[in-house]
Structures are given as C-alpha cells and as structure tokens.
mmCIF file of C-alpha atoms in Angstrom:
data_model
loop_
_atom_site.group_PDB
_atom_site.id
_atom_site.type_symbol
_atom_site.label_atom_id
_atom_site.label_comp_id
_atom_site.label_asym_id
_atom_site.label_seq_id
_atom_site.Cartn_x
_atom_site.Cartn_y
_atom_site.Cartn_z
ATOM 1 C CA MET A 456 0.000 0.000 0.000
ATOM 2 C CA LYS A 457 1.256 3.469 -0.867
ATOM 3 C CA ILE A 458 -0.087 6.538 0.949
ATOM 4 C CA VAL A 459 0.549 10.177 0.064
ATOM 5 C CA ILE A 460 0.346 12.624 2.983
ATOM 6 C CA ASN A 461 -0.288 16.162 1.750
ATOM 7 C CA VAL A 462 0.479 19.252 3.902
ATOM 8 C CA HIS A 463 0.996 22.930 3.067
ATOM 9 C CA ASN A 464 3.695 23.613 5.679
ATOM 10 C CA ARG A 465 7.261 24.667 4.966
ATOM 11 C CA ARG A 466 9.918 22.008 5.551
ATOM 12 C CA SER A 467 11.498 23.718 8.565
ATOM 13 C CA THR A 468 8.352 24.480 10.575
ATOM 14 C CA THR A 469 7.230 22.851 13.822
ATOM 15 C CA SER A 470 3.931 21.821 12.192
ATOM 16 C CA MET A 471 5.899 20.016 9.486
ATOM 17 C CA GLN A 472 7.937 18.252 12.166
ATOM 18 C CA LYS A 473 4.714 16.967 13.718
ATOM 19 C CA SER A 474 3.636 15.659 10.303
ATOM 20 C CA ILE A 475 6.999 13.936 9.831
ATOM 21 C CA GLU A 476 6.713 12.207 13.173
ATOM 22 C CA MET A 477 3.150 11.127 12.448
ATOM 23 C CA VAL A 478 4.334 9.576 9.166
ATOM 24 C CA MET A 479 7.274 7.918 10.914
ATOM 25 C CA SER A 480 4.841 6.361 13.399
ATOM 26 C CA LEU A 481 2.820 5.068 10.423
ATOM 27 C CA LYS A 482 5.987 3.528 8.978
ATOM 28 C CA ARG A 483 6.902 1.875 12.293
ATOM 29 C CA SER A 484 3.424 0.396 12.504
ATOM 30 C CA LYS A 485 3.392 -0.868 8.894
ATOM 31 C CA PRO A 486 6.979 -1.005 7.561
ATOM 32 C CA GLU A 487 5.787 -2.786 4.407
ATOM 33 C CA ASN A 488 3.782 0.299 3.339
ATOM 34 C CA ASP A 489 5.233 3.188 1.340
ATOM 35 C CA TYR A 490 4.664 6.713 2.671
ATOM 36 C CA GLU A 491 5.300 9.928 0.775
ATOM 37 C CA LEU A 492 5.003 13.327 2.467
ATOM 38 C CA LEU A 493 4.357 16.410 0.301
ATOM 39 C CA CYS A 494 5.276 19.820 1.742
ATOM 40 C CA THR A 495 6.477 23.288 0.719
ATOM 41 C CA SER A 496 10.158 24.077 0.265
ATOM 42 C CA ASP A 497 11.678 26.741 2.516
ATOM 43 C CA LYS A 498 13.447 28.513 -0.379
ATOM 44 C CA ASN A 499 13.096 26.774 -3.751
ATOM 45 C CA ARG A 500 11.125 28.689 -6.380
ATOM 46 C CA PHE A 501 11.517 26.427 -9.406
ATOM 47 C CA PHE A 502 12.526 22.868 -8.591
ATOM 48 C CA ILE A 503 11.134 19.943 -6.617
ATOM 49 C CA LYS A 504 13.486 18.546 -3.993
ATOM 50 C CA LYS A 505 13.256 14.921 -2.843
ATOM 51 C CA GLU A 506 14.734 13.441 0.300
ATOM 52 C CA ASN A 507 14.542 10.133 2.150
ATOM 53 C CA LEU A 508 14.250 10.240 5.928
ATOM 54 C CA ASN A 509 14.207 6.965 7.847
ATOM 55 C CA GLY A 510 12.357 5.151 5.086
ATOM 56 C CA ILE A 511 9.810 7.861 4.212
ATOM 57 C CA SER A 512 9.977 10.071 1.123
ATOM 58 C CA ILE A 513 9.654 13.825 1.614
ATOM 59 C CA ILE A 514 8.843 15.864 -1.494
ATOM 60 C CA GLN A 515 9.410 19.635 -1.190
ATOM 61 C CA PHE A 516 7.484 21.739 -3.709
ATOM 62 C CA PRO A 517 8.628 25.134 -5.024
ATOM 63 C CA ASP A 518 6.712 28.292 -4.207
ATOM 64 C CA PHE A 519 6.938 31.754 -5.805
ATOM 65 C CA LEU A 520 6.401 33.495 -2.458
ATOM 66 C CA TRP A 521 9.083 33.831 0.204
ATOM 67 C CA GLY A 522 9.601 33.287 3.923
ATOM 68 C CA LYS A 523 6.498 33.284 6.098
ATOM 69 C CA LEU A 524 4.363 34.184 3.068
ATOM 70 C CA ARG A 525 4.712 30.546 2.022
ATOM 71 C CA GLN A 526 1.420 29.682 3.723
ATOM 72 C CA GLY A 527 -0.015 27.313 1.136
ATOM 73 C CA ILE A 528 -1.662 29.884 -1.160
ATOM 74 C CA ASP A 529 0.661 29.889 -4.206
ATOM 75 C CA LEU A 530 -0.871 28.706 -7.500
ATOM 76 C CA TYR A 531 2.485 27.498 -8.871
ATOM 77 C CA ASN A 532 2.954 25.311 -5.786
ATOM 78 C CA SER A 533 -0.565 23.915 -6.367
ATOM 79 C CA LEU A 534 0.053 23.154 -10.053
ATOM 80 C CA SER A 535 3.394 21.515 -9.240
ATOM 81 C CA ARG A 536 1.659 19.156 -6.822
ATOM 82 C CA ILE A 537 -1.095 18.317 -9.298
ATOM 83 C CA LEU A 538 1.421 17.545 -12.049
ATOM 84 C CA TYR A 539 3.498 15.436 -9.647
ATOM 85 C CA LEU A 540 0.447 13.401 -8.546
ATOM 86 C CA PHE A 541 -0.575 12.908 -12.193
ATOM 87 C CA LYS A 542 2.882 11.594 -13.123
ATOM 88 C CA ASN A 543 3.127 9.466 -9.969
ATOM 89 C CA SER A 544 -0.440 8.202 -9.684
ATOM 90 C CA ASN A 545 0.479 4.711 -8.468
ATOM 91 C CA PHE A 546 -0.576 5.506 -4.892
ATOM 92 C CA ASP A 547 -3.619 4.070 -3.105
ATOM 93 C CA ILE A 548 -4.767 6.815 -0.722
ATOM 94 C CA ILE A 549 -4.186 10.534 -0.286
ATOM 95 C CA HIS A 550 -4.248 11.848 3.286
ATOM 96 C CA SER A 551 -4.447 15.637 3.341
ATOM 97 C CA ILE A 552 -4.147 17.802 6.444
ATOM 98 C CA ASP A 553 -6.300 20.947 6.493
ATOM 99 C CA THR A 554 -7.362 22.705 3.286
ATOM 100 C CA ARG A 555 -5.090 25.594 2.375
ATOM 101 C CA PRO A 556 -5.339 26.180 -1.411
ATOM 102 C CA VAL A 557 -2.263 24.085 -2.333
ATOM 103 C CA VAL A 558 -3.705 21.152 -0.378
ATOM 104 C CA PHE A 559 -7.290 21.680 -1.542
ATOM 105 C CA LEU A 560 -6.474 21.800 -5.260
ATOM 106 C CA SER A 561 -4.169 18.769 -5.236
ATOM 107 C CA SER A 562 -6.599 16.831 -2.997
ATOM 108 C CA ALA A 563 -9.563 17.619 -5.245
ATOM 109 C CA PHE A 564 -7.544 16.528 -8.310
ATOM 110 C CA SER A 565 -6.651 13.265 -6.601
ATOM 111 C CA LYS A 566 -10.214 12.629 -5.408
ATOM 112 C CA PHE A 567 -12.200 13.567 -8.526
ATOM 113 C CA ILE A 568 -9.771 13.004 -11.420
ATOM 114 C CA LEU A 569 -7.526 10.205 -10.171
ATOM 115 C CA LYS A 570 -10.406 8.643 -8.177
ATOM 116 C CA LYS A 571 -8.286 8.033 -5.068
ATOM 117 C CA PRO A 572 -9.836 7.706 -1.590
ATOM 118 C CA LEU A 573 -9.414 10.933 0.405
ATOM 119 C CA VAL A 574 -8.561 10.986 4.106
ATOM 120 C CA LEU A 575 -8.885 14.554 5.356
ATOM 121 C CA GLY A 576 -7.289 15.718 8.591
ATOM 122 C CA TRP A 577 -8.780 18.681 10.461
ATOM 123 C CA TRP A 578 -6.144 20.283 12.687
ATOM 124 C CA ASP A 579 -7.232 23.940 12.572
ATOM 125 C CA PHE A 580 -10.715 25.470 12.624
ATOM 126 C CA SER A 581 -11.532 27.797 9.719
ATOM 127 C CA GLY A 582 -14.371 30.275 9.441
ATOM 128 C CA LYS A 583 -15.393 33.205 11.679
ATOM 129 C CA ASP A 584 -12.874 33.596 14.542
ATOM 130 C CA GLY A 585 -10.884 30.811 12.884
ATOM 131 C CA ILE A 586 -7.199 30.375 12.079
ATOM 132 C CA SER A 587 -7.268 32.642 8.998
ATOM 133 C CA GLU A 588 -8.656 35.555 10.996
ATOM 134 C CA GLN A 589 -6.129 34.990 13.792
ATOM 135 C CA LYS A 590 -3.163 34.803 11.420
ATOM 136 C CA PHE A 591 -4.103 37.291 8.705
ATOM 137 C CA GLY A 592 -6.661 39.618 10.300
ATOM 138 C CA LYS A 593 -10.312 40.451 9.730
ATOM 139 C CA ILE A 594 -9.817 41.926 6.222
ATOM 140 C CA TYR A 595 -8.523 38.534 5.014
ATOM 141 C CA SER A 596 -11.275 36.756 6.938
ATOM 142 C CA LEU A 597 -13.983 38.860 5.272
ATOM 143 C CA THR A 598 -12.538 38.512 1.726
ATOM 144 C CA PHE A 599 -10.334 35.547 0.776
ATOM 145 C CA GLY A 600 -11.174 33.919 4.103
ATOM 146 C CA ILE A 601 -14.810 33.495 2.980
ATOM 147 C CA LEU A 602 -13.659 31.667 -0.153
ATOM 148 C CA GLU A 603 -11.263 29.522 1.868
ATOM 149 C CA TYR A 604 -14.089 28.615 4.249
ATOM 150 C CA LYS A 605 -16.388 27.545 1.383
ATOM 151 C CA ILE A 606 -13.573 25.516 -0.206
ATOM 152 C CA ASP A 607 -12.854 23.842 3.121
ATOM 153 C CA ARG A 608 -16.482 22.834 3.656
ATOM 154 C CA PHE A 609 -16.858 21.576 0.081
ATOM 155 C CA LEU A 610 -13.905 19.216 0.440
ATOM 156 C CA ARG A 611 -15.010 18.003 3.873
ATOM 157 C CA LYS A 612 -18.465 17.146 2.480
ATOM 158 C CA THR A 613 -16.874 14.893 -0.151
ATOM 159 C CA SER A 614 -14.039 13.212 1.790
ATOM 160 C CA ASP A 615 -14.143 9.475 2.512
ATOM 161 C CA VAL A 616 -12.614 9.714 5.989
ATOM 162 C CA ASN A 617 -12.219 12.677 8.358
ATOM 163 C CA LEU A 618 -9.661 12.672 11.168
ATOM 164 C CA VAL A 619 -10.299 15.474 13.669
ATOM 165 C CA VAL A 620 -8.277 16.526 16.698
ATOM 166 C CA SER A 621 -11.008 17.563 19.151
ATOM 167 C CA SER A 622 -14.478 16.537 20.315
ATOM 168 C CA GLY A 623 -15.811 19.920 19.161
ATOM 169 C CA MET A 624 -14.534 19.311 15.638
ATOM 170 C CA LEU A 625 -15.970 15.776 15.717
ATOM 171 C CA LYS A 626 -19.456 17.194 16.356
ATOM 172 C CA GLU A 627 -18.953 19.690 13.508
ATOM 173 C CA ILE A 628 -17.760 17.108 10.991
ATOM 174 C CA GLN A 629 -20.616 14.744 11.814
ATOM 175 C CA LYS A 630 -22.985 17.551 10.773
ATOM 176 C CA ILE A 631 -20.987 18.426 7.639
ATOM 177 C CA ASN A 632 -20.379 14.877 6.372
ATOM 178 C CA PRO A 633 -22.399 12.276 8.312
ATOM 179 C CA LYS A 634 -21.839 9.639 5.613
ATOM 180 C CA ALA A 635 -18.044 9.642 5.986
ATOM 181 C CA SER A 636 -16.032 7.627 8.465
ATOM 182 C CA ASN A 637 -15.246 10.245 11.151
ATOM 183 C CA HIS A 638 -12.665 9.725 13.896
ATOM 184 C CA LEU A 639 -11.203 11.679 16.824
ATOM 185 C CA ILE A 640 -7.402 11.345 16.723
ATOM 186 C CA ARG A 641 -5.403 14.068 18.436
ATOM 187 C CA VAL A 642 -2.036 15.359 17.214
ATOM 188 C CA GLY A 643 0.812 13.529 18.945
ATOM 189 C CA ALA A 644 3.888 14.995 20.593
ATOM 190 C CA ASN A 645 7.230 15.670 18.952
ATOM 191 C CA ASP A 646 9.754 12.892 19.499
ATOM 192 C CA ASP A 647 13.234 13.581 20.798
ATOM 193 C CA SER A 648 16.478 11.861 21.655
ATOM 194 C CA LYS A 649 16.698 10.165 25.055
ATOM 195 C CA SER A 650 18.698 13.007 26.581
ATOM 196 C CA LEU A 651 18.030 16.703 26.122
ATOM 197 C CA LYS A 652 20.720 19.245 26.914
ATOM 198 C CA PHE A 653 19.653 22.525 28.491
ATOM 199 C CA ASN A 654 21.408 25.243 26.496
ATOM 200 C CA PHE A 655 19.948 28.239 28.331
ATOM 201 C CA GLN A 656 22.388 28.793 31.181
ATOM 202 C CA ASN A 657 20.913 32.233 31.871
ATOM 203 C CA LEU A 658 17.643 30.525 32.864
ATOM 204 C CA ASN A 659 19.183 28.101 35.369
ATOM 205 C CA LYS A 660 18.665 30.515 38.249
ATOM 206 C CA PHE A 661 14.932 30.890 37.527
ATOM 207 C CA ASN A 662 12.111 28.546 38.483
ATOM 208 C CA TYR A 663 10.342 29.581 35.283
ATOM 209 C CA ILE A 664 6.978 28.853 33.686
ATOM 210 C CA LEU A 665 6.837 28.389 29.918
ATOM 211 C CA TYR A 666 4.782 29.081 26.844
ATOM 212 C CA CYS A 667 6.113 27.953 23.456
ATOM 213 C CA GLY A 668 4.499 28.576 20.082
ATOM 214 C CA ALA A 669 2.697 31.332 18.223
ATOM 215 C CA LEU A 670 0.496 33.960 19.853
ATOM 216 C CA SER A 671 -1.960 36.421 18.349
ATOM 217 C CA ASN A 672 -1.482 40.110 19.139
ATOM 218 C CA THR A 673 -4.393 39.882 21.588
ATOM 219 C CA GLU A 674 -2.722 36.966 23.366
ATOM 220 C CA LYS A 675 0.607 38.822 23.539
ATOM 221 C CA LYS A 676 -1.194 41.730 25.183
ATOM 222 C CA PHE A 677 -2.843 39.249 27.560
ATOM 223 C CA ILE A 678 0.580 37.868 28.615
ATOM 224 C CA ILE A 679 1.932 41.381 29.180
ATOM 225 C CA GLU A 680 -1.079 42.360 31.292
ATOM 226 C CA THR A 681 -0.807 39.129 33.293
ATOM 227 C CA SER A 682 2.886 39.813 33.970
ATOM 228 C CA GLU A 683 2.002 43.341 35.100
ATOM 229 C CA TYR A 684 -0.564 41.877 37.509
ATOM 230 C CA LEU A 685 2.203 39.605 38.886
ATOM 231 C CA LYS A 686 4.936 42.270 38.820
ATOM 232 C CA ASP A 687 5.574 42.061 42.575
ATOM 233 C CA SER A 688 6.140 38.293 42.477
ATOM 234 C CA ASP A 689 9.288 36.380 41.518
ATOM 235 C CA ILE A 690 7.435 34.461 38.776
ATOM 236 C CA LYS A 691 9.272 34.449 35.439
ATOM 237 C CA PHE A 692 7.466 33.868 32.138
ATOM 238 C CA VAL A 693 9.700 32.345 29.460
ATOM 239 C CA ILE A 694 8.167 32.850 26.007
ATOM 240 C CA ALA A 695 9.647 30.893 23.090
ATOM 241 C CA GLY A 696 8.642 30.904 19.421
ATOM 242 C CA THR A 697 6.939 34.275 19.301
ATOM 243 C CA GLY A 698 8.157 37.821 19.816
ATOM 244 C CA ILE A 699 6.850 39.901 22.717
ATOM 245 C CA HIS A 700 8.379 43.362 22.756
ATOM 246 C CA ASN A 701 7.969 44.432 26.351
ATOM 247 C CA LYS A 702 10.285 45.590 29.125
ATOM 248 C CA SER A 703 8.509 43.715 31.927
ATOM 249 C CA PRO A 704 11.101 42.148 34.281
ATOM 250 C CA ASN A 705 8.798 39.124 34.617
ATOM 251 C CA ILE A 706 8.991 38.216 30.893
ATOM 252 C CA ILE A 707 12.013 36.529 29.344
ATOM 253 C CA ASN A 708 11.388 36.685 25.606
ATOM 254 C CA LEU A 709 13.499 34.159 23.679
ATOM 255 C CA GLY A 710 11.770 34.765 20.337
ATOM 256 C CA PHE A 711 12.302 32.121 17.679
ATOM 257 C CA VAL A 712 14.409 29.216 18.983
ATOM 258 C CA GLU A 713 16.221 27.698 16.007
ATOM 259 C CA LYS A 714 16.747 24.140 17.300
ATOM 260 C CA PHE A 715 13.526 22.383 18.194
ATOM 261 C CA LYS A 716 15.325 20.146 20.683
ATOM 262 C CA ASP A 717 16.128 23.327 22.601
ATOM 263 C CA VAL A 718 12.395 24.091 22.716
ATOM 264 C CA LEU A 719 11.758 20.595 24.072
ATOM 265 C CA SER A 720 14.438 21.097 26.717
ATOM 266 C CA LEU A 721 12.695 24.309 27.795
ATOM 267 C CA ILE A 722 9.501 22.288 28.307
ATOM 268 C CA LYS A 723 11.283 19.513 30.169
ATOM 269 C CA PHE A 724 12.955 21.812 32.697
ATOM 270 C CA ALA A 725 10.076 24.265 33.276
ATOM 271 C CA LYS A 726 8.248 24.367 36.617
ATOM 272 C CA PHE A 727 5.001 24.087 34.660
ATOM 273 C CA CYS A 728 3.597 25.268 31.303
ATOM 274 C CA ILE A 729 0.858 27.729 30.378
ATOM 275 C CA LEU A 730 -1.788 28.185 27.682
ATOM 276 C CA PRO A 731 -2.761 31.888 27.574
ATOM 277 C CA LEU A 732 -5.169 31.451 24.657
ATOM 278 C CA GLU A 733 -8.028 33.856 23.977
ATOM 279 C CA ASN A 734 -11.698 32.912 23.967
ATOM 280 C CA THR A 735 -12.436 32.312 20.253
ATOM 281 C CA ASN A 736 -14.306 29.677 18.250
ATOM 282 C CA HIS A 737 -10.945 28.576 16.871
ATOM 283 C CA ASN A 738 -9.365 27.997 20.291
ATOM 284 C CA ASN A 739 -12.466 26.373 21.772
ATOM 285 C CA LEU A 740 -12.947 23.926 18.884
ATOM 286 C CA ARG A 741 -9.391 22.911 18.033
ATOM 287 C CA TRP A 742 -6.849 20.856 19.947
ATOM 288 C CA PRO A 743 -3.941 23.046 21.177
ATOM 289 C CA SER A 744 -1.022 20.921 19.965
ATOM 290 C CA LYS A 745 1.278 22.386 22.637
ATOM 291 C CA ILE A 746 -0.540 20.187 25.157
ATOM 292 C CA SER A 747 0.844 17.117 23.413
ATOM 293 C CA ASP A 748 4.423 18.306 23.938
ATOM 294 C CA TYR A 749 3.703 19.508 27.476
ATOM 295 C CA CYS A 750 2.217 16.141 28.465
ATOM 296 C CA LYS A 751 5.053 14.169 26.883
ATOM 297 C CA TYR A 752 7.226 15.546 29.676
ATOM 298 C CA GLY A 753 4.529 15.128 32.309
ATOM 299 C CA LYS A 754 3.993 18.855 32.825
ATOM 300 C CA MET A 755 1.200 20.474 34.782
ATOM 301 C CA VAL A 756 -0.612 23.026 32.605
ATOM 302 C CA VAL A 757 -2.243 26.301 33.688
ATOM 303 C CA SER A 758 -4.712 27.476 31.053
ATOM 304 C CA THR A 759 -7.419 29.965 30.305
ATOM 305 C CA PRO A 760 -10.836 28.226 30.377
ATOM 306 C CA LEU A 761 -10.915 26.397 27.033
ATOM 307 C CA ASP A 762 -13.704 23.917 26.236
ATOM 308 C CA GLN A 763 -11.435 21.190 24.855
ATOM 309 C CA ILE A 764 -9.305 21.109 28.006
ATOM 310 C CA ALA A 765 -12.191 21.250 30.479
ATOM 311 C CA GLN A 766 -13.577 18.018 28.942
ATOM 312 C CA ILE A 767 -10.444 15.981 29.714
ATOM 313 C CA ASP A 768 -10.891 13.503 32.568
ATOM 314 C CA GLU A 769 -7.208 13.354 33.501
ATOM 315 C CA LYS A 770 -6.733 16.424 35.730
ATOM 316 C CA PHE A 771 -3.241 17.575 34.762
ATOM 317 C CA TYR A 772 -4.433 21.171 34.376
ATOM 318 C CA LEU A 773 -5.619 24.195 36.332
ATOM 319 C CA LEU A 774 -8.072 26.485 34.550
ATOM 320 C CA SER A 775 -8.498 30.149 35.372
ATOM 321 C CA LYS A 776 -12.067 31.085 36.248
ATOM 322 C CA ALA A 777 -12.288 33.703 33.500
ATOM 323 C CA HIS A 778 -10.497 34.993 30.384
ATOM 324 C CA SER A 779 -8.861 37.886 32.200
ATOM 325 C CA PRO A 780 -5.247 38.681 33.175
ATOM 326 C CA LYS A 781 -6.251 38.858 36.857
ATOM 327 C CA SER A 782 -8.009 35.481 36.840
ATOM 328 C CA PHE A 783 -5.202 33.847 34.848
ATOM 329 C CA GLY A 784 -2.613 35.412 37.149
ATOM 330 C CA ASN A 785 -4.444 34.052 40.201
ATOM 331 C CA ALA A 786 -4.419 30.546 38.680
ATOM 332 C CA ILE A 787 -0.649 30.861 38.154
ATOM 333 C CA ILE A 788 -0.177 32.023 41.762
ATOM 334 C CA LYS A 789 -2.228 29.031 42.959
ATOM 335 C CA ALA A 790 -0.049 26.652 40.911
ATOM 336 C CA CYS A 791 3.150 28.224 42.264
ATOM 337 C CA LYS A 792 1.961 27.679 45.838
ATOM 338 C CA LEU A 793 1.481 23.936 45.361
ATOM 339 C CA ASN A 794 3.994 21.743 47.170
ATOM 340 C CA ASP A 795 6.030 19.044 45.424
ATOM 341 C CA ASP A 796 3.577 16.247 46.230
ATOM 342 C CA GLU A 797 0.646 18.243 44.874
ATOM 343 C CA ILE A 798 2.497 19.108 41.670
ATOM 344 C CA ASN A 799 3.527 15.474 41.311
ATOM 345 C CA ARG A 800 -0.129 14.392 41.285
ATOM 346 C CA PHE A 801 -0.791 16.735 38.348
ATOM 347 C CA GLU A 802 2.324 15.456 36.563
ATOM 348 C CA ILE A 803 1.282 11.817 36.971
ATOM 349 C CA GLN A 804 -2.070 12.627 35.353
ATOM 350 C CA SER A 805 -0.261 14.472 32.555
ATOM 351 C CA LYS A 806 1.898 11.451 31.736
ATOM 352 C CA PHE A 807 -1.121 9.153 32.002
ATOM 353 C CA PHE A 808 -3.033 11.295 29.487
ATOM 354 C CA PHE A 809 -0.074 11.259 27.099
ATOM 355 C CA ASN A 810 0.325 7.475 27.218
ATOM 356 C CA ASN A 811 -3.387 6.885 26.627
ATOM 357 C CA HIS A 812 -4.144 9.502 23.977
ATOM 358 C CA LEU A 813 -1.073 11.217 22.509
ATOM 359 C CA SER A 814 1.571 8.576 21.832
ATOM 360 C CA ASN A 815 2.621 8.734 18.166
ATOM 361 C CA ASP A 816 2.941 4.961 17.909
ATOM 362 C CA MET A 817 -0.615 4.451 19.152
ATOM 363 C CA ILE A 818 -1.848 7.125 16.722
ATOM 364 C CA GLY A 819 0.075 5.460 13.867
ATOM 365 C CA ARG A 820 -1.577 2.097 14.512
ATOM 366 C CA LYS A 821 -5.047 3.674 14.551
ATOM 367 C CA ILE A 822 -4.554 5.555 11.280
ATOM 368 C CA ASN A 823 -3.110 2.516 9.476
ATOM 369 C CA LYS A 824 -6.222 0.523 10.426
ATOM 370 C CA ILE A 825 -8.351 3.289 8.903
ATOM 371 C CA TYR A 826 -6.279 3.195 5.687
ATOM 372 C CA LYS A 827 -6.727 -0.559 5.473
ATOM 373 C CA SER A 828 -10.505 -0.292 5.910
ATOM 374 C CA LEU A 829 -10.696 2.007 2.846
ATOM 375 C CA LEU A 830 -9.238 -0.622 0.534
ATOM 376 C CA ILE A 831 -11.219 -3.641 1.711
#
C-alpha cells in the first residue's frame, strides 16, 4: 500500500515536524507500506526537492512566495503538486491535512480526477474567529477567508474519511459529512532523543513557567497584562517561538528558537507550562497541539478556560475562572503555591493522558487501520 500525505507547511516548521513524526509512526506500525510526504520548500522557487528520511519520502514543492508568506496559497505550488500526482499516480490513498489552497487543489484533483480515496485531517478550525482571521486579520477573513471557508467545507463534504483533533470538531464534521467515516485522533507529541541538553544557562537561576508557540497580538497583550498583575512576584514567564516586545522584568522573551530540541528542553525543565489562549471559536474547537508536547514531559498546565481542556478527565491542568489577566494570574499564583507532592499528582495525570491519547505509535496504529478499511 502506498499513501501520500499532503500538507501545506514549509519544511522547517514545527507543524511540518509533527507531520513527519506522524508519518514515521505510520511507517513503524506498517513497515511494508510506502509513505510519501508532500510539503512546501523553505526557499526553492523552481525545482522539486526529494529526500529520504528513515524510510519515508519527503517531497518539497517550489513556491513563488518567500519566507512566512509561504502559507499554502501559491498557485504554482498547487500546479506543481497536481502535475506530480498525475505523473506518480500509483498511490492508493491521499491523506491531506487541512485545506489551504495548495492542499485543496491537489486533494480535489486526486479525489475527482484520479479517483483516489481521500482521508482529510482537520487540525485547525476555519471560518469566523478561525485560524485565517487569527493569522491574517479580519480583512482577510472577510474577503479571501470566505472563499477559503467555502472551499474547506466543500472538500469536507466529499471526503471518505475525516480525522479530527477535538471533540468539538468531531461534532462539527458529523454535521458536515455524516456519511463519511469520522474519527477523533489528536495530534501527537514531537519525538526527541533520550537526553536533552539545556542550552539556556541564563535561565538556570529561575524557576520559570513556559509558553512555546505562536500567539496572536491579543494573546501577547494578555501575557503582558498578566505579567504586570504579577509584577511584585518572583514568577518568570519564558516565552519561546513568538516575539513579545515588552520591558517587563517578569517576561524573558526568547523569540524564535532555532533548534527544536532546545524548545523541548525548555519544556522539560520548566516548573510548569501555560496556555494563555483567547476565547475564540478557533481555540475552543481545536486541539492546542502544545498540550501534546507539554504532556510528553509530564507537565502540569495552567490554562485559560478552554472547552477542549475542560472536557479531559485526567486532571493535569488548572483552569483560570475567566479569560482575564487577573483570573489567569491568580491561577498561576495558585499553581506556584502547590507543594512538590501536589504538583507530582498533576504530573502523573499528565503522563497518564499522554500514554493513553497522545503517543505517536498508538496514533500510527489507529490511522493505518483506517487506511486498510478504505481498501477492503
């Protein structure tokens, strides 16, 4: 069996790394299968680049845009994928993740022209208050975002299988496409080597709390206001992966951390981790993938009150009572006052949740069974 996994992400991004590790877990589960992962090149504008990584093929497609503008919207990238799939049509299933234009067009070609079964992953919520509005603003959301939303829903109505990452998305997809085979499978955690070195000697003296990943401008403001509320405490926020330009003595802004293993080491050695996410449809419906990495290292999580977290039975988290800097700050103070035994109980639940729901190998076995069912 040969499966093509189709994502819009650039080769060097964290999201792409999660896709790679998902595909590697598929390969470990079924080594006799062939897996090919399509993504966007970081720099190439004209040529396709192929690489082999631990038995999986990674195909990087050129894009006429540059840097962070390579967000899966380039027509040349789309046409390159379509031509590649046409020339290499000896695959059995296409598994596409989300529906940015480069993924939508190549998925639709595969589904309707090549007549291949379509497995469609839903990792980010689109529509009003969705990922497009958060990333590109309301002007995009009210113009091209409307078209993207309609495209997304069209493809989801016609897919053979839908894999969603949250219970909220599962309810949505069962309304959109009740005839498909719909499954809840969360995004797993990034793998790492057995030992992680801590390369941030300037942080050794701090018992810090951590957030890693992207933040909207509203969420950056929320962090700043929370730090101002806690300005008289010795609590240190370490923020990695996003830029917060603020002179608060409570915030240590690392910005983009080049080596992802360094990000993982920040998680491993933090006192606990935070999710300062705003109250939007997007955040309440999707699965915050940071949780997967937090739980891999058995971390307690302090979060704003998000629906998808409140539904989890394993109590590895503390939720603030409201979406306000004061309420979130009070939840952080409460967590900091816990003794070692109390924190350990949260950490045990965190590890338990990871082992039962977020292990890549378990996820790989589940998805391979779904692939097999399509070809019976």
